[in-house]
Structures are given as C-alpha cells and as structure tokens.
Coordinates of C-alpha atoms in Angstrom, one line a residue:
Chain A
X1480 CA 0.0 0.0 0.0
X1481 CA 2.8 2.4 0.9
X1482 CA 4.4 2.0 -2.5
X1483 CA 1.3 2.7 -4.4
X1484 CA -0.5 5.3 -2.4
X1485 CA 1.0 8.3 -4.1
X1486 CA 0.3 7.0 -7.6
X1487 CA -2.6 8.2 -9.5
X1488 CA -5.5 5.8 -9.3
X1489 CA -3.9 3.8 -6.6
X1490 CA -5.9 1.7 -4.1
X1491 CA -7.4 4.0 -1.5
X1492 CA -7.7 6.9 -4.0
X1493 CA -11.1 8.3 -4.7
X1494 CA -12.5 8.6 -8.2
X1495 CA -11.3 12.3 -8.3
X1496 CA -7.7 11.4 -7.6
X1497 CA -7.5 12.4 -3.9
X1498 CA -5.5 10.0 -1.8
X1499 CA -5.3 9.3 1.9
X1500 CA -1.9 11.0 1.8
X1501 CA -3.6 14.3 0.6
X1502 CA -6.0 13.9 3.6
X1503 CA -3.1 13.4 6.0
X1504 CA -1.1 16.4 4.5
X1505 CA -4.1 18.7 4.9
X1506 CA -5.0 17.6 8.4
X1507 CA -1.4 17.7 9.6
X1508 CA -1.0 21.1 8.0
X1509 CA -4.1 22.4 9.7
X1510 CA -3.0 21.1 13.1
X1511 CA 0.4 22.6 12.5
X1512 CA -1.1 26.0 11.7
X1513 CA -3.3 25.8 14.9
X1514 CA -0.3 24.9 17.0
X1515 CA 1.7 27.8 15.5
X1516 CA -1.1 30.3 16.4
X1517 CA -1.3 28.7 19.9
X1518 CA 2.4 29.4 20.4
X1519 CA 2.5 32.9 18.9
X1520 CA -0.7 34.1 20.7
X1521 CA 0.6 34.2 24.3
X1522 CA 3.9 35.5 23.1
X1523 CA 2.2 38.5 21.6
X1524 CA -0.3 38.9 24.5
X1525 CA 2.5 39.2 27.0
X1526 CA 3.3 42.6 25.5
X1527 CA -0.1 44.1 26.5
X1528 CA -0.3 46.2 29.6
X1529 CA 0.2 44.0 32.7
X1530 CA -2.3 43.8 35.6
X1531 CA -0.4 46.1 37.9
X1532 CA -0.2 48.7 35.1
X1533 CA -3.9 48.5 34.5
X1534 CA -4.5 48.9 38.2
X1535 CA -3.3 52.5 38.1
X1536 CA -6.8 53.6 37.9
X1537 CA -7.9 57.0 39.4
X1538 CA -6.6 60.2 40.8
X1539 CA -8.5 62.7 43.0
X1540 CA -7.9 66.4 42.7
X1541 CA -8.8 69.2 45.1
X1542 CA -9.9 72.2 43.1
X1543 CA -10.1 74.9 45.8
X1544 CA -6.8 76.6 45.1
X1545 CA -7.5 77.1 41.4
X1546 CA -8.5 80.7 40.5
X1547 CA -10.6 81.7 37.5
X1548 CA -8.5 81.7 34.4
X1549 CA -5.9 79.4 35.9
X1550 CA -4.9 75.9 34.8
X1551 CA -3.1 73.1 36.5
X1552 CA -1.6 69.8 35.3
X1553 CA -2.1 66.6 37.3
X1554 CA -0.7 63.2 36.7
X1555 CA -3.1 60.3 35.8
X1556 CA -1.8 57.0 34.5
X1557 CA 1.6 58.7 34.1
X1558 CA 0.0 61.1 31.6
X1559 CA -0.6 64.8 32.2
X1560 CA -4.3 65.9 32.7
X1561 CA -5.1 69.6 32.2
X1562 CA -7.7 71.2 34.5
X1563 CA -8.6 74.7 33.5
X1564 CA -11.0 76.9 35.3
X1565 CA -12.3 78.9 32.4
X1566 CA -13.2 82.6 32.3
X1567 CA -16.7 83.6 31.1
X1568 CA -15.1 84.9 27.8
X1569 CA -13.4 81.5 27.2
X1570 CA -16.7 79.6 27.8
X1571 CA -18.6 82.0 25.5
X1572 CA -15.8 81.6 22.8
X1573 CA -16.0 77.9 23.0
X1574 CA -19.8 77.8 22.8
X1575 CA -20.1 80.4 20.0
X1576 CA -18.2 78.1 17.5
X1577 CA -20.3 76.6 14.8
X1578 CA -19.9 72.8 14.4
X1579 CA -19.2 73.4 10.7
X1580 CA -15.8 75.0 11.7
X1581 CA -14.7 71.9 13.5
X1582 CA -12.7 69.0 12.2
X1583 CA -13.7 66.7 15.0
X1584 CA -17.3 67.8 15.6
X1585 CA -18.2 68.1 19.3
X1586 CA -20.1 70.8 21.2
X1587 CA -18.5 72.4 24.3
X1588 CA -21.5 71.1 26.3
X1589 CA -20.5 67.5 25.4
X1590 CA -17.0 68.2 26.6
X1591 CA -17.5 70.0 29.9
X1592 CA -19.7 68.7 32.7
X1593 CA -19.6 72.1 34.4
X1594 CA -18.9 75.0 32.0
X1595 CA -16.4 76.5 34.3
X1596 CA -14.2 73.3 34.6
X1597 CA -12.5 71.8 31.6
X1598 CA -10.7 68.5 32.2
X1599 CA -8.5 67.1 29.4
X1600 CA -5.8 64.5 28.8
X1601 CA -2.8 66.8 28.0
X1602 CA -1.5 64.6 25.1
X1603 CA -1.6 65.9 21.6
X1604 CA -3.7 63.5 19.4
X1605 CA -1.1 63.9 16.6
X1606 CA 2.0 62.2 17.9
X1607 CA 1.6 62.4 21.6
X1608 CA 3.5 65.6 22.6
X1609 CA 2.3 67.7 25.5
X1610 CA 0.7 71.0 24.2
X1611 CA 1.6 74.3 25.7
X1612 CA -1.0 76.7 27.2
X1613 CA -1.3 75.5 30.8
X1614 CA 1.4 77.5 32.4
X1615 CA 1.2 81.2 32.7
X1616 CA 3.0 82.8 29.8
X1617 CA 2.8 79.7 27.5
X1618 CA 1.8 80.3 23.9
X1619 CA -1.9 79.3 23.6
X1620 CA -2.2 79.1 19.8
X1621 CA -4.5 81.0 17.5
X1622 CA -7.6 80.0 19.4
X1623 CA -6.7 80.8 22.9
X1624 CA -6.5 77.2 24.1
X1625 CA -3.4 75.1 23.6
X1626 CA -0.6 74.9 21.1
X1627 CA 1.5 71.9 20.4
X1628 CA 5.1 72.9 19.6
X1629 CA 6.1 69.6 17.9
X1630 CA 4.1 69.9 14.8
X1631 CA 2.0 73.0 15.2
X1632 CA -1.5 71.9 16.2
X1633 CA -3.8 74.6 17.7
X1634 CA -6.6 73.7 20.1
X1635 CA -9.4 76.1 21.2
X1636 CA -10.7 76.9 24.7
X1637 CA -12.6 73.6 24.7
X1638 CA -9.5 71.7 23.7
X1639 CA -10.8 71.0 20.2
X1640 CA -8.5 70.8 17.3
X1641 CA -8.8 73.9 15.1
X1642 CA -5.7 74.0 13.0
X1643 CA -2.7 71.7 12.3
X1644 CA -2.1 68.0 11.8
X1645 CA -3.8 66.5 14.9
X1646 CA -6.8 64.5 13.8
X1647 CA -8.9 64.6 17.0
X1648 CA -9.9 66.9 19.9
X1649 CA -7.9 66.6 23.1
X1650 CA -9.4 63.6 24.9
X1651 CA -11.8 64.2 27.8
X1652 CA -11.0 61.5 30.4
X1653 CA -13.8 59.9 32.5
X1654 CA -14.2 62.0 35.6
X1655 CA -16.8 62.9 38.2
X1656 CA -17.3 65.6 40.8
X1657 CA -17.2 64.0 44.2
X1658 CA -18.1 67.4 45.7
X1659 CA -18.1 71.0 44.4
X1660 CA -14.3 71.2 45.0
X1661 CA -13.2 67.6 44.5
X1662 CA -12.9 65.8 41.1
X1663 CA -12.1 62.2 40.6
X1664 CA -10.4 61.3 37.3
X1665 CA -10.5 57.8 36.0
Chain B
X1201 CA 47.6 33.5 -5.3
X1202 CA 47.0 30.7 -2.9
X1203 CA 46.0 27.2 -4.1
X1204 CA 42.6 26.0 -3.0
X1205 CA 44.1 22.7 -1.7
X1206 CA 46.4 23.3 1.3
X1207 CA 49.8 21.7 1.5
X1208 CA 50.0 21.6 5.2
X1209 CA 49.1 18.1 6.7
X1210 CA 46.9 19.6 9.5
X1211 CA 45.1 21.9 7.1
X1212 CA 44.5 18.9 4.7
X1213 CA 43.0 17.0 7.6
X1214 CA 40.6 19.8 8.4
X1215 CA 39.8 20.5 4.7
X1216 CA 38.8 16.8 4.2
X1217 CA 36.3 17.1 7.1
X1218 CA 35.2 20.7 6.7
X1219 CA 36.3 22.5 3.5
X1220 CA 37.1 25.8 5.1
X1221 CA 40.2 26.5 3.0
X1222 CA 38.6 26.0 -0.4
X1223 CA 35.6 27.9 0.8
X1224 CA 37.7 30.9 1.8
X1225 CA 39.6 30.6 -1.5
X1226 CA 36.4 30.5 -3.5
X1227 CA 34.6 33.2 -1.7
X1228 CA 37.3 35.5 -0.6
X1229 CA 40.9 35.3 -1.8
X1230 CA 40.4 34.1 -5.4
X1231 CA 36.9 35.4 -5.8
X1232 CA 36.9 37.2 -9.2
X1233 CA 35.9 40.9 -9.0
X1234 CA 35.6 43.3 -11.9
X1235 CA 39.0 44.9 -12.4
X1236 CA 37.5 48.5 -12.7
X1237 CA 35.9 49.0 -9.4
X1238 CA 36.4 52.5 -8.0
X1239 CA 36.4 53.8 -4.4
X1240 CA 32.6 54.0 -4.2
X1241 CA 32.7 50.2 -4.1
X1242 CA 34.4 50.4 -0.7
X1243 CA 31.3 51.3 1.2
X1244 CA 29.8 47.9 1.4
X1245 CA 32.8 46.5 3.3
X1246 CA 32.8 49.7 5.4
X1247 CA 29.2 49.1 6.4
X1248 CA 30.2 45.5 7.4
X1249 CA 33.1 46.9 9.5
X1250 CA 30.8 49.4 11.2
X1251 CA 28.3 46.6 12.0
X1252 CA 31.1 44.7 13.9
X1253 CA 32.2 47.9 15.5
X1254 CA 28.7 48.5 16.9
X1255 CA 28.3 44.9 18.1
X1256 CA 31.6 44.9 19.9
X1257 CA 31.1 48.3 21.6
X1258 CA 27.5 47.5 22.3
X1259 CA 28.2 44.3 24.1
X1260 CA 30.7 46.1 26.3
X1261 CA 28.1 48.9 27.1
X1262 CA 25.4 46.3 27.8
X1263 CA 27.6 45.0 30.7
X1264 CA 27.2 48.4 32.5
X1265 CA 23.8 49.5 31.4
X1266 CA 20.6 49.1 33.5
X1267 CA 17.3 49.1 31.6
X1268 CA 15.0 50.6 34.1
X1269 CA 13.4 54.1 34.0
X1270 CA 14.8 55.0 37.4
X1271 CA 18.3 53.9 36.7
X1272 CA 18.9 53.9 32.9
X1273 CA 20.0 57.6 32.7
X1274 CA 22.3 57.3 35.7
X1275 CA 23.8 54.1 34.5
X1276 CA 24.8 55.8 31.3
X1277 CA 26.3 58.7 33.2
X1278 CA 28.2 56.2 35.3
X1279 CA 29.6 54.7 32.1
X1280 CA 30.7 58.2 31.1
X1281 CA 32.2 59.2 34.5
X1282 CA 33.2 56.2 36.5
X1283 CA 33.6 53.1 34.3
X1284 CA 37.2 52.7 33.0
X1285 CA 37.3 53.9 29.4
X1286 CA 33.5 54.0 29.5
X1287 CA 33.5 57.4 27.8
X1288 CA 35.5 56.0 24.9
X1289 CA 33.2 53.0 24.4
X1290 CA 30.0 55.1 24.6
X1291 CA 31.3 57.8 22.3
X1292 CA 32.5 55.1 19.9
X1293 CA 29.0 53.5 19.9
X1294 CA 27.1 56.7 19.7
X1295 CA 29.2 58.2 16.9
X1296 CA 29.5 54.8 15.4
X1297 CA 25.8 54.8 14.7
X1298 CA 26.2 58.0 12.6
X1299 CA 29.2 56.6 10.8
X1300 CA 27.2 53.4 10.0
X1301 CA 24.4 55.5 8.5
X1302 CA 26.8 57.6 6.6
X1303 CA 28.5 54.7 4.8
X1304 CA 25.2 52.9 4.3
X1305 CA 23.7 56.0 2.6
X1306 CA 26.7 56.5 0.4
X1307 CA 26.5 52.7 -0.4
X1308 CA 22.8 53.1 -1.4
X1309 CA 23.5 56.2 -3.6
X1310 CA 26.3 54.4 -5.2
X1311 CA 23.8 51.7 -6.2
X1312 CA 21.4 54.3 -7.5
X1313 CA 24.1 56.0 -9.6
X1314 CA 25.5 52.8 -11.2
X1315 CA 22.1 51.0 -11.5
X1316 CA 23.2 48.2 -9.2
X1317 CA 19.5 47.4 -8.4
X1318 CA 18.8 46.2 -12.0
X1319 CA 18.5 42.7 -13.2
X1320 CA 19.9 40.2 -12.1
X1321 CA 20.5 42.0 -8.8
X1322 CA 16.9 42.8 -7.6
X1323 CA 17.0 40.4 -4.7
X1324 CA 20.4 41.7 -3.6
X1325 CA 18.8 45.2 -3.7
X1326 CA 15.8 44.1 -1.7
X1327 CA 17.9 42.5 1.0
X1328 CA 19.8 45.8 1.2
X1329 CA 16.5 47.7 1.8
X1330 CA 15.6 45.2 4.4
X1331 CA 19.0 45.9 6.0
X1332 CA 18.3 49.6 5.9
X1333 CA 15.0 49.1 7.7
X1334 CA 16.6 46.8 10.3
X1335 CA 19.5 49.3 10.9
X1336 CA 16.9 52.0 11.4
X1337 CA 15.1 49.9 14.0
X1338 CA 18.4 49.2 15.8
X1339 CA 19.3 52.9 15.8
X1340 CA 15.9 54.0 17.1
X1341 CA 15.7 51.4 19.9
X1342 CA 19.2 52.2 20.9
X1343 CA 18.6 56.0 21.0
X1344 CA 15.8 55.4 23.5
X1345 CA 18.0 53.6 26.0
X1346 CA 19.8 56.5 27.7
X1347 CA 16.4 57.7 28.8
X1348 CA 17.1 61.4 28.3
X1349 CA 14.4 63.9 27.2
X1350 CA 15.0 63.3 23.5
X1351 CA 15.1 59.6 24.0
X1352 CA 11.7 59.7 25.8
X1353 CA 10.0 62.0 23.3
X1354 CA 11.4 60.3 20.3
X1355 CA 9.9 57.1 21.6
X1356 CA 6.6 58.9 22.2
X1357 CA 6.4 60.5 18.8
X1358 CA 7.5 57.4 16.9
X1359 CA 5.3 54.9 18.7
X1360 CA 2.4 57.3 18.2
X1361 CA 2.8 57.0 14.5
X1362 CA 1.1 53.6 14.8
X1363 CA -2.0 55.3 16.3
X1364 CA -2.6 56.6 12.7
X1365 CA -3.7 53.1 11.7
X1366 CA -7.4 53.3 11.3
X1367 CA -9.6 51.4 13.9
X1368 CA -7.0 49.4 15.6
X1369 CA -4.3 52.1 16.0
X1370 CA -5.0 52.9 19.7
X1371 CA -4.9 49.2 20.7
X1372 CA -1.7 48.7 18.7
X1373 CA 0.0 51.6 20.5
X1374 CA -0.9 50.3 23.9
X1375 CA 0.3 46.9 23.0
X1376 CA 3.6 48.4 21.9
X1377 CA 3.9 50.5 25.1
X1378 CA 2.7 47.7 27.4
X1379 CA 0.9 50.5 29.3
X1380 CA -0.8 53.8 28.8
X1381 CA 2.3 55.7 27.7
X1382 CA 6.0 55.4 27.2
X1383 CA 7.3 53.8 30.4
X1384 CA 9.3 51.0 31.9
X1385 CA 7.7 48.2 29.9
X1386 CA 8.7 49.9 26.7
X1387 CA 12.3 50.6 27.8
X1388 CA 12.7 46.9 28.7
X1389 CA 11.4 45.6 25.4
X1390 CA 13.4 48.2 23.4
X1391 CA 16.5 47.0 25.2
X1392 CA 15.7 43.4 24.3
X1393 CA 15.1 44.4 20.7
X1394 CA 18.2 46.6 20.5
X1395 CA 20.3 43.5 21.6
X1396 CA 18.5 41.2 19.1
X1397 CA 18.4 43.3 15.9
X1398 CA 22.2 43.5 15.2
X1399 CA 22.3 39.7 15.0
X1400 CA 19.2 39.7 12.7
X1401 CA 21.2 42.2 10.6
X1402 CA 24.2 39.8 10.5
X1403 CA 21.9 37.1 9.2
X1404 CA 20.5 39.3 6.4
X1405 CA 24.1 40.5 5.6
X1406 CA 25.0 36.8 4.9
X1407 CA 22.1 36.6 2.5
X1408 CA 23.1 39.9 0.9
X1409 CA 26.6 38.7 0.3
X1410 CA 25.4 35.4 -0.9
X1411 CA 23.3 37.1 -3.5
X1412 CA 26.2 39.3 -4.4
X1413 CA 28.6 36.4 -4.9
X1414 CA 26.0 34.5 -6.9
X1415 CA 25.6 37.3 -9.5
X1416 CA 28.9 39.1 -8.8
X1417 CA 29.5 42.8 -8.3
X1418 CA 28.2 45.5 -10.6
X1419 CA 30.9 47.9 -11.7
X1420 CA 31.2 51.6 -12.8
X1421 CA 30.6 50.6 -16.4
X1422 CA 27.4 48.7 -15.5
X1423 CA 28.2 46.0 -18.1
X1424 CA 28.5 42.3 -17.3
X1425 CA 31.7 40.4 -16.8
X1426 CA 32.3 38.6 -20.1
X1427 CA 35.6 36.8 -19.6
X1428 CA 38.3 36.2 -17.1
X1429 CA 40.2 39.1 -18.6
X1430 CA 37.6 41.5 -17.0
X1431 CA 38.4 40.3 -13.5
X1432 CA 41.0 40.4 -10.8
X1433 CA 41.0 38.2 -7.6
X1434 CA 39.6 39.8 -4.5
X1435 CA 42.8 39.2 -2.6
X1436 CA 45.1 41.0 -2.5
X1437 CA 43.7 43.7 -4.9
X1438 CA 40.5 44.6 -3.0
X1439 CA 41.5 43.4 0.4
X1440 CA 44.2 46.0 0.5
X1441 CA 41.9 48.6 -0.9
X1442 CA 39.3 47.8 1.8
X1443 CA 41.9 48.1 4.4
X1444 CA 42.9 51.5 3.1
X1445 CA 39.2 52.5 3.1
X1446 CA 38.8 51.4 6.7
X1447 CA 41.8 53.5 7.7
X1448 CA 40.3 56.6 6.0
X1449 CA 36.9 55.9 7.6
X1450 CA 38.3 55.4 11.1
X1451 CA 40.3 58.6 10.7
X1452 CA 36.9 60.5 10.2
X1453 CA 35.3 58.5 13.0
X1454 CA 38.1 59.3 15.4
X1455 CA 37.8 63.0 14.7
X1456 CA 34.2 62.8 15.9
X1457 CA 34.9 60.5 18.9
X1458 CA 37.8 62.5 20.3
X1459 CA 37.1 66.1 19.3
X1460 CA 33.4 66.6 18.6
X1461 CA 31.7 63.6 20.2
X1462 CA 28.4 65.5 20.9
X1463 CA 28.2 67.5 17.7
X1464 CA 25.6 65.2 16.1
X1465 CA 23.5 64.7 19.3
X1466 CA 21.0 66.9 21.0
X1467 CA 22.1 68.6 24.2
X1468 CA 18.8 68.1 25.8
X1469 CA 19.2 64.3 25.8
X1470 CA 21.5 65.0 28.8
X1471 CA 18.5 66.0 30.7
X1472 CA 16.7 63.0 32.3
X1473 CA 13.3 62.0 30.7
X1474 CA 10.4 63.9 32.0
X1475 CA 7.0 62.6 30.9
X1476 CA 5.3 65.8 32.0
X1477 CA 7.3 68.2 29.7
X1478 CA 7.9 68.1 26.0
X1479 CA 11.1 69.8 24.8
X1480 CA 10.2 73.0 22.8
X1481 CA 11.9 71.6 19.6
X1482 CA 11.9 67.9 18.9
X1483 CA 14.2 66.7 16.2
X1484 CA 15.3 63.2 15.3
X1485 CA 19.0 62.3 14.7
X1486 CA 20.4 63.5 11.4
X1487 CA 20.0 60.2 9.6
X1488 CA 16.2 60.3 10.1
X1489 CA 15.6 63.9 9.1
X1490 CA 14.6 63.4 5.5
X1491 CA 11.8 61.0 6.5
X1492 CA 10.8 63.3 9.3
X1493 CA 10.5 66.2 6.8
X1494 CA 8.3 64.0 4.6
X1495 CA 6.1 63.1 7.6
X1496 CA 5.6 66.8 8.5
X1497 CA 5.1 67.9 4.9
X1498 CA 1.7 66.1 4.7
X1499 CA -1.0 67.9 6.6
X1500 CA -2.9 64.7 7.3
X1501 CA -1.7 62.4 10.1
X1502 CA -2.3 59.0 8.4
X1503 CA -1.2 60.5 5.0
X1504 CA 2.1 61.6 6.6
X1505 CA 2.8 58.2 8.1
X1506 CA 2.0 56.5 4.8
X1507 CA 4.2 58.9 2.8
X1508 CA 7.1 58.4 5.1
X1509 CA 6.9 54.6 4.9
X1510 CA 6.4 54.7 1.1
X1511 CA 9.5 56.9 0.7
X1512 CA 11.5 53.8 1.6
X1513 CA 9.2 51.1 0.3
X1514 CA 9.2 52.6 -3.2
X1515 CA 12.9 51.4 -3.4
X1516 CA 11.6 47.8 -3.6
X1517 CA 10.0 48.5 -7.0
X1518 CA 12.7 50.7 -8.3
X1519 CA 14.1 47.9 -10.5
X1520 CA 10.9 48.0 -12.5
X1521 CA 10.2 51.8 -12.3
X1522 CA 13.6 52.4 -14.0
X1523 CA 12.8 51.4 -17.6
X1524 CA 16.3 52.1 -18.9
X1525 CA 18.2 49.1 -20.2
X1526 CA 21.5 50.7 -19.3
X1527 CA 22.7 50.3 -15.8
X1528 CA 25.5 52.9 -15.2
X1529 CA 24.7 56.7 -15.2
X1530 CA 28.0 57.2 -17.0
X1531 CA 26.2 56.3 -20.2
X1532 CA 22.9 58.0 -19.4
X1533 CA 23.5 61.8 -20.0
X1534 CA 20.2 63.0 -18.5
X1535 CA 19.9 60.6 -15.6
X1536 CA 23.5 61.5 -14.7
X1537 CA 22.3 65.0 -14.0
X1538 CA 19.0 64.1 -12.4
X1539 CA 20.8 61.8 -10.0
X1540 CA 22.5 64.9 -8.5
X1541 CA 19.2 66.8 -8.4
X1542 CA 17.7 63.9 -6.5
X1543 CA 20.6 63.8 -4.1
X1544 CA 20.3 67.6 -3.5
X1545 CA 16.6 67.1 -2.9
X1546 CA 17.3 64.5 -0.2
X1547 CA 19.8 66.8 1.4
X1548 CA 17.3 69.7 1.4
X1549 CA 14.7 67.4 2.9
X1550 CA 17.2 66.6 5.7
X1551 CA 17.9 70.3 6.3
X1552 CA 14.2 71.2 6.4
X1553 CA 13.5 68.3 8.7
X1554 CA 15.6 70.0 11.3
X1555 CA 13.8 73.4 11.0
X1556 CA 10.6 74.3 12.9
X1557 CA 7.5 73.3 10.8
X1558 CA 6.3 76.8 10.0
X1559 CA 6.1 79.4 7.3
X1560 CA 8.3 78.9 4.2
X1561 CA 9.8 75.7 5.7
X1562 CA 6.4 73.9 5.1
X1563 CA 6.4 75.0 1.4
X1564 CA 10.0 73.8 0.9
X1565 CA 9.3 70.5 2.6
X1566 CA 6.2 70.0 0.3
X1567 CA 8.1 70.8 -2.9
X1568 CA 11.0 68.5 -1.9
X1569 CA 8.6 65.7 -0.9
X1570 CA 6.7 66.0 -4.2
X1571 CA 10.0 65.9 -6.1
X1572 CA 11.2 62.9 -4.1
X1573 CA 8.2 60.8 -5.2
X1574 CA 8.1 62.3 -8.7
X1575 CA 11.8 61.1 -9.2
X1576 CA 10.8 57.5 -8.7
X1577 CA 7.2 57.4 -9.9
X1578 CA 7.4 59.7 -12.9
X1579 CA 10.9 60.6 -13.9
X1580 CA 12.4 57.1 -13.8
X1581 CA 9.8 55.3 -15.9
X1582 CA 9.6 58.0 -18.5
X1583 CA 13.3 58.9 -18.7
X1584 CA 14.3 55.3 -19.5
X1585 CA 12.1 55.4 -22.6
X1586 CA 13.0 58.9 -23.8
X1587 CA 16.8 59.1 -23.1
X1588 CA 19.3 58.0 -25.7
X1589 CA 22.1 56.3 -23.8
X1590 CA 25.7 56.7 -25.1
X1591 CA 27.3 53.6 -26.6
X1592 CA 28.5 51.0 -24.1
X1593 CA 32.1 49.7 -24.3
X1594 CA 32.6 46.1 -25.7
X1595 CA 34.0 44.8 -22.4
X1596 CA 35.5 46.0 -19.1
X1597 CA 38.9 44.9 -20.2
X1598 CA 38.8 47.0 -23.3
X1599 CA 37.5 50.1 -21.6
X1600 CA 40.2 49.8 -18.9
X1601 CA 42.9 49.5 -21.6
X1602 CA 41.5 52.6 -23.5
X1603 CA 41.8 54.7 -20.4
X1604 CA 45.6 54.0 -20.2
X1605 CA 46.6 56.5 -22.9
X1606 CA 46.8 56.6 -26.7
X1607 CA 49.6 54.0 -27.1
X1608 CA 47.9 51.2 -25.3
X1609 CA 44.5 52.3 -26.7
X1610 CA 46.0 51.8 -30.2
X1611 CA 47.3 48.4 -29.1
X1612 CA 43.9 47.5 -27.9
X1613 CA 42.2 48.6 -31.1
X1614 CA 44.5 46.5 -33.2
X1615 CA 43.2 43.4 -31.5
X1616 CA 39.9 43.8 -33.3

C-alpha cells in the first residue's frame, strides 16, 4: 500500500484522484497552523499592559486653590491631565463656535460637565507631545486654548482641534465631581 | 595566489572534514571581481566593519547599562564618568551609529548611480533595503535607552505613528507600550530588541553577500563580466583597498569620537526624561531627518505616516520603475544630472526636517517631498524610454585599456 498510495488511481484513492496522503497532509498542516497560532498568541499577548499597570486607575484632585483663568496639570496613568477653570469669555468663545468650523465635531456642552471646569488629557492627538498653554506665559495658539510645539496643532478653549495636523480633539477622560471642589479622574 | 588545496598536513586533515580552506579561497581570496571597481565600491565592506564595531562596543556597554526608568539615565552617566574607558566606548558606539548610516547611505546612492539594483540583482537590492529598515530599527531602539528627554519624546512620537492606523491604532500603540504611555515596559522591550536586531542584521548580511557572490559585483561601467580578462582576484587587490578605506573611515570617525563627540547629538538628551514636559523643539537624529520632513510635509496624520513609509518602500519596486536598459549613469546623459538633483533634494529634505515646521519651511518640505516621489514614480519610468544612452564599451577589459593612454589604446584597437 505504501508503495502505491501516491500514484494516480492507486488503491485508496477516490475517483477524483484524492488520496489518503492528501488527507493526511491537509489535516497535519491544519494542526500545525493551529499549533503555531497557539504558540504565537501568548507571546504577543505578554506585550499588552500587565495587571499592575492596568490597576493605576484613578486620581482625586482638590480644586479649591485654582482661580478663575488658571490651569493646572495633574498626573493620571503617568500622563498629564489639564484642568482649566475657564473665564466667562473662554466659555462663550467655545460655545459660539459653529460645528461646521470643527474638524472633530463636538459641542462644548458635550466636553465640559460644568462649564467652568475643563478636564482634558494633555496629550496631543497627533503624535503624543504635551501641548503648551497650561502654564502662565505659555503660547496658547491662534484659538486661545493650547498649542503643540512639535508639529504646530492649535486647540481652542474647549480643547478642540482647530488648525494643524492633529486628527482629533484633546481627549476628555472619564471624571466625576465627588463634591463641588473635589474631582475624581478615572 | 593561494592554491585551494592546502599543502600543510593539518590543514589537509581539516579540509577533508570541513572544506574551510577551499571555501575561503572560492569566496574571498580568489573570488573574481571586476577589475575596474572605484572607491565607491568600498562602502559595502565599510558598512560591514561598522556593524562589527557597533556589536563589539554595544556588548561592552550592555555589561554596564541598566534598563529601568529610574536607573537607565544614571547608569549611562556612570559609564561616562566612573567606568574605566567607559566614555570612549560610549562615544564610539554613539558616533559609530552615525558613521554606520553615513557609509550605508553612500552605499545606497552608489547603487542608485550605477544601476546596481537592476536585473539580475533585484533580490540583492531588496535585501539591502531590508537591512536599511533593520538598521533604522536598531538605531531607534538604541537611541531610547539613555532615557534622556530626547530619548523619551522620540519614543513617544515614533510609537504614536502607529496610532494613525485606522480602527486598531489605539490598541496597537498600547500593545507596543505595554501600558498607557512610554514607560518602563517599553524601555525593557526596546533594550531586548536593541540587543536582538544586530544579530538579525548579521543574518541578512549573509544573504546579501550570498546574492552578491552569486551574480557578482556590478561595476562603474554597468556591463557584465564577459571573460576572465575582465576580473582580478579579491585578494590582494581589493582586500588591500578595503583596508585603506577602513583607515580613511576610522580617521573621520576618530575626529568625531575624540574632538566633537556630541556634535551630532541633541544637548537636551543629557536632561533625564520627563513625561510631563515636551522639549520645545523635537528633532530626530540627522539620519532620520529626510523621512521626518516628509512626515511633516503632509497635513494629514495618516497620510504623513504612509508617505514616510512609502518613501523607503518605493525602493523595492525601483528595478521596474527604472525602464532604462543601461545600468550605469555614465552612459545616461540625462539621468546622470537628475541623480545629483535627486541627491540635492534628499539633502534639502534633511535640512528642512531639522527646522521648525512653520512658514516657508512647510512650502520647501512640500516641494521637496513631491519631487522625491516624482523622481521615482514619474521621472524614472519616462526617462528610461526617452533618453538616448551613449554607446557601451565592448568589455570591461577593453574600456580599462583605452583609459591607459593613446599608445595602449591603439594596441587594444589592433586586436579587433
């Protein structure tokens, strides 16, 4: 049988010319492919964030010391988070913008739970630099919000992208007001 | 010339069991090379020498380096200040990377000028592009290891390029980081990759040389070797020339190592990484500047990333984009000039990549980016059809004789 099985029309071959050896090659090949995936999968998965990294969940921030017009930077998940207590003019400017002028269409109401407080992840959505505009004396770009010096993205007083290569608005993290002066980020 | 069969008894004993002597004779000492190679053909061997240089200095550095965000910066400073000769090894490795890129780029432009990518050397050329990409990966992962400000923000900007991938981009970047930003997991894996990649490069170099020896070296005339008269053995003619080239290269490298070791680096990389503050002006190392200029020239994020990748990947199809049947630019009067225009374009891209992305710089970067792609995608296919190449010499041997002066030229003519 062994000497004939790979010849056309050999015993064990079907009328269409498939042999037992074809079946064995295909099933062994399929098992080999599954085994390869089973080996590669955990190797790739190990590179994802580990449990202790994921556990860095939330940060609480006391807002009492922040004056109107002032911004601070806090650290959340090893990333900067901007908290700006906006002036009435800044709120009005952010709310007066027509959605048609925006690349990433979001109203200011969607982005700020309380109009006075703007909470943003301070990472440019282009290539991850930290935009300027939080410290006193920083350039704030053409729209009075933030300006990313790396590749020239301008954000407005709602943290929305208005000009430059960044594709999206500055991200608003999940946050909630524990009390009027305490915000929990994450 | 040495005989392939050794006379020494011990050597014969070895040769019978493992034919190292005939292998060396066949592939190195007696290997026939075109007799007309010029000094631009030195740069392949120089790149090989720099690879060994980087591996040797790198292994020594690895014995003193600590890949942890709290200790990496200080361990590098310790190498510079406290470790015996540590400053020399680190400056050699740091400037060695620049030297490596310099010789690799000259090697690539040599290939572009003399048409070394054309049939039957396409796979040899592909392997060279793969090597370029691997060397870039090794350089980038290595640059991150000292964990200075530029290391950190280079890692941030470059890993964020992957976030441009539609839909899965965000997940891919977190997978690369092993976290929510550039942090210790990334430093660890970059260290592992930086140690791994050089040996992958060695493997691909073996394939590169295999392909080279199979179809043999191109030469400044770009015509095939037709007879033994066109060749000379590699040893001693080209071994001695490669040694001379190595001396010249090391002379340049030592000027950098001993007199201007930090000229090509960024001062701010001597400030420890701070994830809360981006430096006001981020620039990559000089050897990445042209690609960085192309990235910034495109106003769309995904488009910029694609353009940057394609600027290298386009080299893979160059053997078919170039429709000219003549290899060497010596016999292509128009391509010969456009080659220098293209080189100038790449240099301007490099210059503009180091400037702030504003005002006239954006215009310059866009014009140069457009020309870069036009050179490959428009000029090369059309030029090959329109250009009338000058007549090619009969053989390498004949062309070499003609150059020797009227008397020998006449002698060569008589043979016909």
